[in-house]
Amino acid sequence: MNGTKTRKIAAVYVDVAAEGTDKLFDYEVPDDLVGEVRIGSRVQVSFGSRKRMGYVAGFPESTTAPRLKPILGLMDLVPPLTPELVRLSEWVARTWLCPVIHVLHAMVPAVLKGRYQRVLSIPPDGETSVLLSEGESHLFSLLREKGELLQEEALALPGVTRPLLRRLVEEGRLSVEERVGDGITSRRRTWIGPAMDAEVLREAAEELPSQAFRQREVLNFFLKHPEDILLSHLLAALGISRSTVDRLTEKGLLRREEREEYRDPYVDRSFNRSRPLPLTSEQQQAFDAILVPLRQRKDHAILLQGVTGSGKTEVYLQAISETLEMGRQAIVLVPEISLTPQMVERFKGRFGSQVAVLHSGLSGGERFDEWRRIQSGEATVAIGARSAVFAPFTDIGLIIIDEEHEGSYKQEETPRYHAREVARRRCADHGAVLVMGTATPSVETYFRARTGGYQWVTLTERVHGRPFPQIEVVDMREELRAGNRSIFSRPLSDGLTACVNRGEQAVLLLNRRGYSTFVMCRECGGTVECPRCDISLTYHRTNGTLRCHYCGHAEGVPKSCPTCGSIHIRYFGTGTQRVEEELAKRLPGLRVIRMDVDTTNRKGAHEKLLTAFGEGKADVLLGTQMIAKGLDFPRVTLVGVIAADTMLHLPDYRAAERTFQLLTQVSGRAGRHEMAGKVVVQAYTPEHYSIRMAAAYEGEPFYREECRTRKRHRYPPFCGMFKVLMSHPDRGALMQAAHQTARSITPLLPSGTELLGPVPAPIPRIKDRYRIQIMIKYDNHIDEESEWVDALRRLRTGHTDPNLRVSVDREGF
Ligand code: ADP
Ligand code: ZN
Ligand code: ZN
């Protein structure tokens, strides 16, 4: 070192996915970027012989690297991530054993991973009369001439530097827009407004020659509506051409303005403003419970257990309002499927454009725009599914997780994470309050609340004081004994007839998980399985094919049994199509809307079907789990569950919990309004405690029973688990790898930790790959730096067989 210049070192997570790269690499920050590169900045670096992007995670004092390569470029003027989010990504990676770069990628909108250009322009009110430096005057005069400039062009101007651009952007005098590929990530629209006061306009209108009646019409329009209007709307409203407006702007009577516009997916929707409702005494208590830690800026977690219709959402809204008044921000997580326009409306109606909505239905550009509104501070409430937990707020006061028990809060592909645990972590970092709302908490959350880990607040009454519907459980074995071989029990079919005759509506739920139509031979009992996966093919009646739900394989229905040649083949199980056909047979003329993966795969289809049902265009809404939540239709008075216990046979320790939750949620759908409701639950094992207790509204007894069961069999919340899933096209090679893995890990395990397996996975083969799993159960608190956890971490990439795939998942905290 020459001693006159101190090196500035940046530690970077580089976007490469090879063994041994999940760590920080040091780079030198070039002089012109010192102070510009920050923690959370995206930078370009060279890695090996390639150019890669990376995220800056820190600035170490010294490095062990013999020779530092320089950072080649800074990719954003404002870093897309905050230091808190960078630390959070490290925590997520450590907790769920995945590379940090995967988490960093998951935190930013997908367009930031693409190729892009940065374009500078002057925002509508960005010009000020303050004295300009040399750089500024060059920049602004060129911008006024050309409208916009590439960032590189601007930096080539004398006196224009990165710090100057950043300052101008921060002061709001310059706007910067990122264009990805050839798509444009933001758009500008032309607005027109009066440039003179009413007096002048009126005079001008009178003085116009009579053939200029169109111009007069425009001026009269602005005399009546003096506010700015989109040019396109003005043209459409008056049926005039652009030149008419141009004439008036040339005369200086009207003013035109180009404004940058965020793509707002809700732009064509007007939201009814709503006001806070006076709270019921139960709601008030819940609200107060949130307020105390909120005002103290204390990291605090609350389980808000409230029956369906108890007014949890109103409590959320008022708590958010309080948070915003403190100048802080709020995140609301809802399951993707509940993120309906009605749900969004409740938040937009209260907080207007302060609400940013993040969900998977948005285009890449729309999502980016919503994200930027959060980043720039324009939006202060983020509402969205799982990944909205990473919203780049800097001062979070409140995080709400609605329907806390939902399985979709867990991401099942890398980076695997549980949004609830991430939310807890962010609340700790921000001194924020976490509110977990649900009628049926997950067993883990229930247990934590009961043992004092969370504050537990309950709402036991429905706001409008309506009783819960009566739940009738029908034993389908009895029905069979009585000679009824149909899908519908007598009580359900009678109930349907009566309901429809009264002109009311019914919802029929088919619990599809682990239950579908398959073909079985009555001679030998053989089923038709997918040739590539160890799973029965599903019969699709519409096109008469058998399909595999895992790999998409399709084939025709065999005329005879592929195993024994018998022609006595029949279809078993109950798909939605089959139920629909039965309904048509039993109740001819019945109008049915079917909602399942087949009818809802197109964008917007889900919403369209629900709207049609809400408008009374059908008598029955028939569907899978996707109809169980978030619906609120006043004319629904009957809910039928076709087979409540299909989930109970799945090899999943949550089966009882999920069954209880589903039944409880679905009964909350009936009779929410003036009309009384009824629920009919059909089951083959009605004596199972999850069904019995859901039907009797025995929540507390169910949770106690379930905790006893989990404790006895050692499942979360009484332990934590790592699940190692290995797959390989060669069964022998897989067995060998799995046993070797088990042998190498076992000696490292501390006492109280047990390794189970290797055993075949619940689906032993998918797409010609055999699957084996190993489970490790441990006492809840582990040291993530310990040797055995590190060994698990290295399983994913630490092998040489290119055909072997390993994933590690973690559950139970
Ligand atoms: P939950 O989220 O617990 O299922 P909701 O928030 O949807 O319950 O409330 C159920 C219904 O009660 C909604 O229509 C809501 O507008 C209404 N509601 C909630 N709180 C009040 C209140 N304090 N006064 C009057 N109506 C209320
Ligand atoms: Zn056969
Ligand atoms: Zn298959």
mmCIF file with all atom_site columns, C-alpha atoms and ligand atoms in Angstrom, residues 529-535 537 547-553 765-768, ligand 3:
data_model
loop_
_atom_site.group_PDB
_atom_site.id
_atom_site.type_symbol
_atom_site.label_atom_id
_atom_site.label_alt_id
_atom_site.label_comp_id
_atom_site.label_asym_id
_atom_site.label_entity_id
_atom_site.label_seq_id
_atom_site.pdbx_PDB_ins_code
_atom_site.Cartn_x
_atom_site.Cartn_y
_atom_site.Cartn_z
_atom_site.occupancy
_atom_site.B_iso_or_equiv
_atom_site.pdbx_formal_charge
_atom_site.auth_seq_id
_atom_site.auth_comp_id
_atom_site.auth_asym_id
_atom_site.auth_atom_id
_atom_site.pdbx_PDB_model_num
ATOM   1  C  CA . GLU A 1 529 ? -50.460 -45.629 -11.917 1.00 0.00 ? 529 GLU A CA 1
ATOM   2  C  CA . CYS A 1 530 ? -48.289 -43.052 -13.599 1.00 0.00 ? 530 CYS A CA 1
ATOM   3  C  CA . PRO A 1 531 ? -45.401 -44.768 -15.369 1.00 0.00 ? 531 PRO A CA 1
ATOM   4  C  CA . ARG A 1 532 ? -43.020 -42.109 -14.034 1.00 0.00 ? 532 ARG A CA 1
ATOM   5  C  CA . CYS A 1 533 ? -44.378 -41.429 -10.540 1.00 0.00 ? 533 CYS A CA 1
ATOM   6  C  CA . ASP A 1 534 ? -45.627 -43.748 -7.834  1.00 0.00 ? 534 ASP A CA 1
ATOM   7  C  CA . ILE A 1 535 ? -49.070 -42.283 -7.731  1.00 0.00 ? 535 ILE A CA 1
ATOM   8  C  CA . LEU A 1 537 ? -53.593 -41.355 -12.253 1.00 0.00 ? 537 LEU A CA 1
ATOM   9  C  CA . ARG A 1 547 ? -53.641 -37.667 -15.862 1.00 0.00 ? 547 ARG A CA 1
ATOM   10 C  CA . CYS A 1 548 ? -50.795 -37.485 -13.390 1.00 0.00 ? 548 CYS A CA 1
ATOM   11 C  CA . HIS A 1 549 ? -51.036 -34.448 -11.136 1.00 0.00 ? 549 HIS A CA 1
ATOM   12 C  CA . TYR A 1 550 ? -47.305 -34.469 -10.489 1.00 0.00 ? 550 TYR A CA 1
ATOM   13 C  CA . CYS A 1 551 ? -45.748 -34.733 -13.937 1.00 0.00 ? 551 CYS A CA 1
ATOM   14 C  CA . GLY A 1 552 ? -48.599 -34.073 -16.340 1.00 0.00 ? 552 GLY A CA 1
ATOM   15 C  CA . HIS A 1 553 ? -48.448 -37.498 -17.995 1.00 0.00 ? 553 HIS A CA 1
ATOM   16 C  CA . ARG A 1 765 ? -41.150 -41.537 -7.026  1.00 0.00 ? 765 ARG A CA 1
ATOM   17 C  CA . ILE A 1 766 ? -41.923 -38.423 -9.064  1.00 0.00 ? 766 ILE A CA 1
ATOM   18 C  CA . LYS A 1 767 ? -40.961 -37.909 -12.696 1.00 0.00 ? 767 LYS A CA 1
ATOM   19 C  CA . ASP A 1 768 ? -38.773 -40.994 -12.688 1.00 0.00 ? 768 ASP A CA 1
HETATM 20 ZN ZN . ZN  B 2 .   ? -46.410 -38.677 -13.126 1.00 0.00 ? 3   ZN  B ZN 1
#
